[in-house]
mmCIF file of C-alpha atoms and ligand atoms in Angstrom:
data_model
loop_
_atom_site.group_PDB
_atom_site.id
_atom_site.type_symbol
_atom_site.label_atom_id
_atom_site.label_comp_id
_atom_site.label_asym_id
_atom_site.label_seq_id
_atom_site.Cartn_x
_atom_site.Cartn_y
_atom_site.Cartn_z
ATOM 1 C CA MET A 170 20.736 33.467 -249.036
ATOM 2 C CA ALA A 171 19.189 33.867 -252.484
ATOM 3 C CA ALA A 172 15.864 34.926 -250.977
ATOM 4 C CA ALA A 173 17.679 37.536 -248.888
ATOM 5 C CA ARG A 174 19.038 38.951 -252.142
ATOM 6 C CA GLY A 175 15.601 39.276 -253.696
ATOM 7 C CA VAL A 176 14.939 35.868 -255.301
ATOM 8 C CA GLU A 177 11.299 34.834 -255.122
ATOM 9 C CA PHE A 178 10.862 31.031 -254.987
ATOM 10 C CA CYS A 179 7.533 29.630 -256.230
ATOM 11 C CA TYR A 180 7.366 26.284 -254.451
ATOM 12 C CA GLY A 181 4.736 23.764 -255.488
ATOM 13 C CA THR A 182 4.156 25.607 -258.763
ATOM 14 C CA ARG A 183 3.923 23.482 -261.922
ATOM 15 C CA ILE A 184 5.129 24.854 -265.256
ATOM 16 C CA ASN A 185 2.645 23.849 -267.955
ATOM 17 C CA ALA A 186 4.131 25.417 -271.076
ATOM 18 C CA LEU A 187 6.487 28.005 -272.479
ATOM 19 C CA GLU A 188 4.604 30.394 -274.733
ATOM 20 C CA HIS A 189 6.449 31.789 -277.739
ATOM 21 C CA ASP A 190 5.904 34.004 -280.763
ATOM 22 C CA GLY A 191 8.420 32.180 -282.932
ATOM 23 C CA GLU A 192 11.450 34.269 -281.962
ATOM 24 C CA GLN A 193 11.223 34.579 -278.234
ATOM 25 C CA ILE A 194 9.429 33.329 -275.146
ATOM 26 C CA GLY A 195 6.645 35.681 -274.092
ATOM 27 C CA ALA A 196 5.525 34.012 -270.871
ATOM 28 C CA ILE A 197 5.316 30.703 -269.056
ATOM 29 C CA SER A 198 1.983 29.323 -267.968
ATOM 30 C CA VAL A 199 1.921 27.754 -264.532
ATOM 31 C CA THR A 200 -0.421 26.155 -262.037
ATOM 32 C CA ARG A 201 -0.087 27.523 -258.506
ATOM 33 C CA PRO A 202 -0.269 25.218 -255.442
ATOM 34 C CA ASP A 203 -3.938 26.161 -254.917
ATOM 35 C CA GLY A 204 -4.768 24.989 -258.480
ATOM 36 C CA ALA A 205 -5.013 28.499 -259.943
ATOM 37 C CA PHE A 206 -3.558 29.097 -263.416
ATOM 38 C CA ASP A 207 -1.113 31.950 -263.803
ATOM 39 C CA SER A 208 1.258 33.441 -266.334
ATOM 40 C CA LEU A 209 4.801 34.613 -265.520
ATOM 41 C CA LYS A 210 6.821 37.038 -267.640
ATOM 42 C CA ALA A 211 10.535 37.683 -267.593
ATOM 43 C CA ASP A 212 13.342 39.213 -269.644
ATOM 44 C CA ALA A 213 15.137 35.870 -269.805
ATOM 45 C CA TYR A 214 14.065 32.270 -269.116
ATOM 46 C CA VAL A 215 16.334 29.409 -268.038
ATOM 47 C CA LEU A 216 15.106 25.882 -268.660
ATOM 48 C CA ALA A 217 16.636 23.865 -265.822
ATOM 49 C CA LEU A 218 14.214 21.008 -265.203
ATOM 50 C CA GLY A 219 16.710 18.157 -265.233
ATOM 51 C CA SER A 220 15.338 15.029 -266.910
ATOM 52 C CA TYR A 221 12.046 16.799 -267.558
ATOM 53 C CA SER A 222 13.598 19.580 -269.653
ATOM 54 C CA PRO A 223 12.976 17.835 -273.021
ATOM 55 C CA LEU A 224 9.263 17.520 -272.244
ATOM 56 C CA LEU A 225 8.772 21.287 -272.112
ATOM 57 C CA ALA A 226 11.270 21.993 -274.898
ATOM 58 C CA ARG A 227 9.650 19.600 -277.403
ATOM 59 C CA PRO A 228 6.526 21.725 -278.112
ATOM 60 C CA LEU A 229 8.933 24.567 -279.029
ATOM 61 C CA GLY A 230 10.594 22.361 -281.645
ATOM 62 C CA LEU A 231 13.732 21.903 -279.507
ATOM 63 C CA ALA A 232 14.961 18.297 -279.312
ATOM 64 C CA LEU A 233 17.196 18.106 -276.243
ATOM 65 C CA PRO A 234 19.465 15.043 -275.977
ATOM 66 C CA VAL A 235 18.626 14.463 -272.304
ATOM 67 C CA TYR A 236 17.329 11.134 -270.974
ATOM 68 C CA PRO A 237 16.338 10.068 -267.426
ATOM 69 C CA LEU A 238 18.973 7.706 -266.046
ATOM 70 C CA LYS A 239 17.566 6.234 -262.868
ATOM 71 C CA GLY A 240 19.842 5.853 -259.855
ATOM 72 C CA TYR A 241 19.254 4.323 -256.447
ATOM 73 C CA SER A 242 20.295 5.083 -252.903
ATOM 74 C CA ALA A 243 19.963 3.241 -249.604
ATOM 75 C CA THR A 244 20.187 5.203 -246.351
ATOM 76 C CA LEU A 245 20.986 3.181 -243.251
ATOM 77 C CA PRO A 246 21.158 4.078 -239.558
ATOM 78 C CA LEU A 247 24.572 3.428 -238.015
ATOM 79 C CA GLN A 248 24.972 0.621 -235.538
ATOM 80 C CA ASP A 249 28.685 1.112 -234.843
ATOM 81 C CA ALA A 250 29.937 4.545 -235.931
ATOM 82 C CA SER A 251 33.581 3.492 -235.504
ATOM 83 C CA ALA A 252 33.080 0.821 -238.208
ATOM 84 C CA ALA A 253 31.755 3.364 -240.753
ATOM 85 C CA PRO A 254 33.809 5.663 -243.011
ATOM 86 C CA MET A 255 34.007 9.383 -242.196
ATOM 87 C CA VAL A 256 34.739 10.527 -245.740
ATOM 88 C CA SER A 257 33.022 9.857 -249.034
ATOM 89 C CA ILE A 258 34.168 6.670 -250.773
ATOM 90 C CA THR A 259 33.929 5.728 -254.454
ATOM 91 C CA ASP A 260 34.078 2.042 -255.345
ATOM 92 C CA GLU A 261 35.112 2.489 -258.975
ATOM 93 C CA GLU A 262 34.877 -1.182 -259.815
ATOM 94 C CA HIS A 263 31.227 -1.505 -258.789
ATOM 95 C CA LYS A 264 30.296 2.177 -259.401
ATOM 96 C CA ILE A 265 29.047 2.486 -255.833
ATOM 97 C CA PHE A 266 29.336 5.693 -253.772
ATOM 98 C CA ILE A 267 29.265 5.698 -249.983
ATOM 99 C CA SER A 268 28.733 8.838 -247.911
ATOM 100 C CA ARG A 269 28.527 9.400 -244.182
ATOM 101 C CA LEU A 270 25.557 11.610 -243.295
ATOM 102 C CA GLY A 271 25.741 12.152 -239.535
ATOM 103 C CA ASP A 272 24.325 9.026 -237.904
ATOM 104 C CA ASN A 273 23.515 7.472 -241.284
ATOM 105 C CA LEU A 274 25.411 5.871 -244.107
ATOM 106 C CA ARG A 275 24.174 6.419 -247.666
ATOM 107 C CA ILE A 276 25.058 4.009 -250.438
ATOM 108 C CA ALA A 277 24.253 5.200 -253.962
ATOM 109 C CA GLY A 278 24.738 3.987 -257.493
ATOM 110 C CA THR A 279 23.363 1.920 -260.393
ATOM 111 C CA ALA A 280 22.029 3.190 -263.704
ATOM 112 C CA GLU A 281 18.698 2.027 -265.090
ATOM 113 C CA LEU A 282 17.095 3.101 -268.376
ATOM 114 C CA ASN A 283 13.380 2.874 -267.681
ATOM 115 C CA GLY A 284 11.732 6.106 -268.847
ATOM 116 C CA TYR A 285 10.358 8.385 -266.143
ATOM 117 C CA SER A 286 9.396 5.626 -263.711
ATOM 118 C CA THR A 287 10.829 6.096 -260.214
ATOM 119 C CA ALA A 288 9.572 2.703 -259.018
ATOM 120 C CA LEU A 289 11.985 0.778 -256.783
ATOM 121 C CA ASN A 290 13.419 -2.424 -258.220
ATOM 122 C CA ALA A 291 14.028 -4.775 -255.274
ATOM 123 C CA VAL A 292 16.945 -6.553 -256.966
ATOM 124 C CA ARG A 293 18.828 -3.258 -257.437
ATOM 125 C CA CYS A 294 18.061 -2.188 -253.861
ATOM 126 C CA GLN A 295 19.497 -5.421 -252.504
ATOM 127 C CA ALA A 296 22.585 -5.083 -254.705
ATOM 128 C CA LEU A 297 23.417 -1.818 -252.900
ATOM 129 C CA ILE A 298 22.992 -3.506 -249.520
ATOM 130 C CA ARG A 299 25.169 -6.440 -250.592
ATOM 131 C CA HIS A 300 28.032 -4.130 -251.607
ATOM 132 C CA GLY A 301 27.680 -2.059 -248.435
ATOM 133 C CA LYS A 302 27.792 -5.150 -246.240
ATOM 134 C CA MET A 303 30.829 -6.427 -248.090
ATOM 135 C CA LEU A 304 32.774 -3.264 -247.222
ATOM 136 C CA PHE A 305 31.385 -2.188 -243.833
ATOM 137 C CA ALA A 306 29.636 -5.235 -242.388
ATOM 138 C CA ASP A 307 29.442 -4.008 -238.770
ATOM 139 C CA ALA A 308 28.627 -0.375 -239.514
ATOM 140 C CA CYS A 309 24.853 -0.352 -240.071
ATOM 141 C CA ARG A 310 21.517 -1.789 -239.096
ATOM 142 C CA TRP A 311 21.146 -3.348 -242.525
ATOM 143 C CA ASN A 312 17.492 -4.348 -242.185
ATOM 144 C CA GLU A 313 16.424 -0.713 -241.609
ATOM 145 C CA ALA A 314 17.374 0.607 -245.037
ATOM 146 C CA ARG A 315 15.375 3.444 -246.597
ATOM 147 C CA PHE A 316 15.499 3.214 -250.390
ATOM 148 C CA TRP A 317 15.104 6.026 -252.924
ATOM 149 C CA THR A 318 15.394 6.488 -256.656
ATOM 150 C CA GLY A 319 16.096 9.636 -258.648
ATOM 151 C CA LEU A 320 16.428 10.500 -262.322
ATOM 152 C CA ARG A 321 19.785 11.808 -263.501
ATOM 153 C CA PRO A 322 19.393 14.067 -266.556
ATOM 154 C CA ALA A 323 21.865 12.208 -268.739
ATOM 155 C CA THR A 324 23.324 13.374 -272.050
ATOM 156 C CA PRO A 325 25.215 11.032 -274.391
ATOM 157 C CA GLY A 326 28.616 12.470 -273.404
ATOM 158 C CA ASN A 327 27.738 13.416 -269.795
ATOM 159 C CA VAL A 328 28.369 17.066 -270.759
ATOM 160 C CA PRO A 329 25.597 19.472 -269.700
ATOM 161 C CA LEU A 330 23.708 21.755 -272.083
ATOM 162 C CA ILE A 331 24.514 25.315 -271.046
ATOM 163 C CA GLY A 332 23.797 28.258 -273.306
ATOM 164 C CA ARG A 333 21.238 30.020 -275.469
ATOM 165 C CA THR A 334 18.646 28.356 -277.670
ATOM 166 C CA ARG A 335 17.360 29.678 -280.995
ATOM 167 C CA TYR A 336 14.740 31.594 -278.992
ATOM 168 C CA ARG A 337 16.701 34.686 -278.100
ATOM 169 C CA ASN A 338 15.577 34.897 -274.458
ATOM 170 C CA LEU A 339 15.496 31.160 -273.651
ATOM 171 C CA TYR A 340 18.580 29.554 -272.131
ATOM 172 C CA LEU A 341 19.397 26.003 -271.058
ATOM 173 C CA ASN A 342 21.104 24.843 -267.884
ATOM 174 C CA THR A 343 20.365 21.147 -267.886
ATOM 175 C CA GLY A 344 21.666 17.654 -268.647
ATOM 176 C CA HIS A 345 24.124 17.392 -265.743
ATOM 177 C CA GLY A 346 23.805 13.617 -265.536
ATOM 178 C CA THR A 347 25.780 12.052 -262.710
ATOM 179 C CA LEU A 348 27.402 15.306 -261.575
ATOM 180 C CA GLY A 349 24.704 17.962 -261.127
ATOM 181 C CA TRP A 350 25.548 18.735 -257.506
ATOM 182 C CA THR A 351 29.218 19.039 -258.309
ATOM 183 C CA GLU A 352 28.769 21.128 -261.429
ATOM 184 C CA GLY A 353 25.721 23.165 -260.394
ATOM 185 C CA PRO A 354 27.456 26.239 -258.919
ATOM 186 C CA GLY A 355 29.902 26.557 -261.838
ATOM 187 C CA SER A 356 27.122 26.030 -264.378
ATOM 188 C CA GLY A 357 25.004 28.738 -262.759
ATOM 189 C CA ARG A 358 27.895 31.169 -262.754
ATOM 190 C CA ALA A 359 28.731 30.417 -266.404
ATOM 191 C CA LEU A 360 25.123 30.838 -267.517
ATOM 192 C CA ALA A 361 24.831 34.142 -265.625
ATOM 193 C CA ALA A 362 27.837 35.350 -267.621
ATOM 194 C CA ILE A 363 26.280 34.211 -270.912
ATOM 195 C CA ILE A 364 22.946 35.929 -270.151
ATOM 196 C CA SER A 365 24.854 39.105 -269.204
ATOM 197 C CA GLY A 366 26.580 39.058 -272.593
ATOM 198 C CA GLN A 367 29.944 38.053 -271.145
ATOM 199 C CA ARG A 368 32.162 35.144 -272.064
ATOM 200 C CA PRO A 369 32.056 32.318 -269.528
ATOM 201 C CA PRO A 370 35.388 30.976 -268.208
ATOM 202 C CA VAL A 371 34.660 27.594 -269.858
ATOM 203 C CA GLU A 372 34.120 27.097 -273.595
ATOM 204 C CA PHE A 373 31.068 24.834 -273.660
ATOM 205 C CA ALA A 374 30.796 22.279 -276.400
ATOM 206 C CA PHE A 375 27.099 23.089 -276.628
ATOM 207 C CA THR A 376 26.424 25.368 -279.580
ATOM 208 C CA GLY A 377 22.691 25.788 -279.281
ATOM 209 C CA VAL A 378 19.511 24.052 -280.392
HETATM 210 C C1 FAD B 163 21.374 8.088 -256.843
HETATM 211 C C2 FAD B 163 21.979 9.381 -257.344
HETATM 212 C C3 FAD B 163 23.176 9.803 -256.810
HETATM 213 C C4 FAD B 163 23.768 10.991 -257.262
HETATM 214 N N1 FAD B 163 24.946 11.383 -256.696
HETATM 215 C C5 FAD B 163 25.532 12.526 -257.105
HETATM 216 C C6 FAD B 163 26.755 12.968 -256.516
HETATM 217 O O1 FAD B 163 27.310 12.317 -255.627
HETATM 218 N N2 FAD B 163 27.299 14.119 -256.980
HETATM 219 C C7 FAD B 163 26.729 14.863 -257.967
HETATM 220 O O2 FAD B 163 27.283 15.894 -258.349
HETATM 221 N N3 FAD B 163 25.563 14.483 -258.526
HETATM 222 C C8 FAD B 163 24.951 13.329 -258.134
HETATM 223 N N4 FAD B 163 23.777 12.923 -258.717
HETATM 224 C C9 FAD B 163 23.264 13.668 -259.878
HETATM 225 C C10 FAD B 163 22.425 14.891 -259.456
HETATM 226 O O3 FAD B 163 21.433 14.499 -258.550
HETATM 227 C C11 FAD B 163 21.784 15.508 -260.722
HETATM 228 O O4 FAD B 163 22.765 15.772 -261.707
HETATM 229 C C12 FAD B 163 21.093 16.827 -260.346
HETATM 230 O O5 FAD B 163 20.058 16.583 -259.415
HETATM 231 C C13 FAD B 163 20.520 17.537 -261.570
HETATM 232 O O6 FAD B 163 19.995 18.763 -261.111
HETATM 233 P P1 FAD B 163 18.863 19.526 -261.888
HETATM 234 O O7 FAD B 163 18.457 20.673 -260.999
HETATM 235 O O8 FAD B 163 19.305 19.827 -263.285
HETATM 236 O O9 FAD B 163 17.652 18.486 -262.041
HETATM 237 P P2 FAD B 163 16.767 17.836 -260.908
HETATM 238 O O10 FAD B 163 17.509 17.714 -259.623
HETATM 239 O O11 FAD B 163 16.173 16.609 -261.519
HETATM 240 O O12 FAD B 163 15.640 18.935 -260.681
HETATM 241 C C14 FAD B 163 14.667 19.206 -261.658
HETATM 242 C C15 FAD B 163 13.486 19.794 -260.917
HETATM 243 O O13 FAD B 163 12.526 20.249 -261.870
HETATM 244 C C16 FAD B 163 11.238 19.971 -261.352
HETATM 245 N N5 FAD B 163 10.271 19.954 -262.460
HETATM 246 C C17 FAD B 163 10.254 19.117 -263.535
HETATM 247 N N6 FAD B 163 9.230 19.422 -264.352
HETATM 248 C C18 FAD B 163 8.593 20.485 -263.790
HETATM 249 C C19 FAD B 163 7.464 21.289 -264.178
HETATM 250 N N7 FAD B 163 6.783 21.037 -265.308
HETATM 251 N N8 FAD B 163 7.107 22.308 -263.365
HETATM 252 C C20 FAD B 163 7.796 22.577 -262.231
HETATM 253 N N9 FAD B 163 8.877 21.860 -261.815
HETATM 254 C C21 FAD B 163 9.258 20.830 -262.591
HETATM 255 C C22 FAD B 163 11.399 18.607 -260.703
HETATM 256 O O14 FAD B 163 10.353 18.403 -259.764
HETATM 257 C C23 FAD B 163 12.766 18.782 -260.028
HETATM 258 O O15 FAD B 163 12.630 19.331 -258.739
HETATM 259 C C24 FAD B 163 23.150 11.752 -258.281
HETATM 260 C C25 FAD B 163 21.914 11.335 -258.803
HETATM 261 C C26 FAD B 163 21.334 10.160 -258.346
HETATM 262 C C27 FAD B 163 20.013 9.729 -258.929
#
């Protein structure tokens, strides 16, 4: 839908650095999928690289309080669909989240502070399976689990950083922690308002870096 409205997506393109003249960003240097270096210019730049945002902000002198908080998921094929939940379930006590994805069940959770490593820790993987079995023993083929880890861009208060930086054309939309999918559309809308010089519907605690 965005592409139909004129958005150009640059898949497989790595951002190497944000180039600045002290007051504003002049360009970003990138590496294209074929290995070619390139430079992209814009009126405004939004830094929205999740856990990786601080790495590109640091050379600009911006210290973003965002840290990678590793989470795990296990995706399992259903064995008996009638024994599996149809709606999303949150086990508050164990901080485990269970979602039905068609013919699969996905169990997600845990929080691990381990830098940028996305290596799978077998003990944590098995903890997800143990909780899943406890709740829905007959639902899945438990020995066919596919495990995954991802880095949540966590801030100390779980409040995202949305707004302008001290570079007048550089904005932040990052640090969504455990709730990026939930908050993404609202964050995007709020930041669009800020860039357009309007007041967003939410007063963000973030006052700039
Ligand atoms: C196990 C797990 C379960 C979760 N469950 C939920 C849930 O149920 N509901 C919910 O709302 N949220 C959930 N989340 C949180 C959600 O996934 C994050 O908040 C969200 O993905 C953050 O979005 P983002 O776009 O800011 O960052 P990311 O999704 O991390 O995206 C950042 C992107 O930037 C790219 N990138 C980084 N550096 C560069 C570079 N130099 N050049 C080019 N590209 C770069 C990365 O490749 C990545 O694609 C969960 C997270 C985990 C780990």
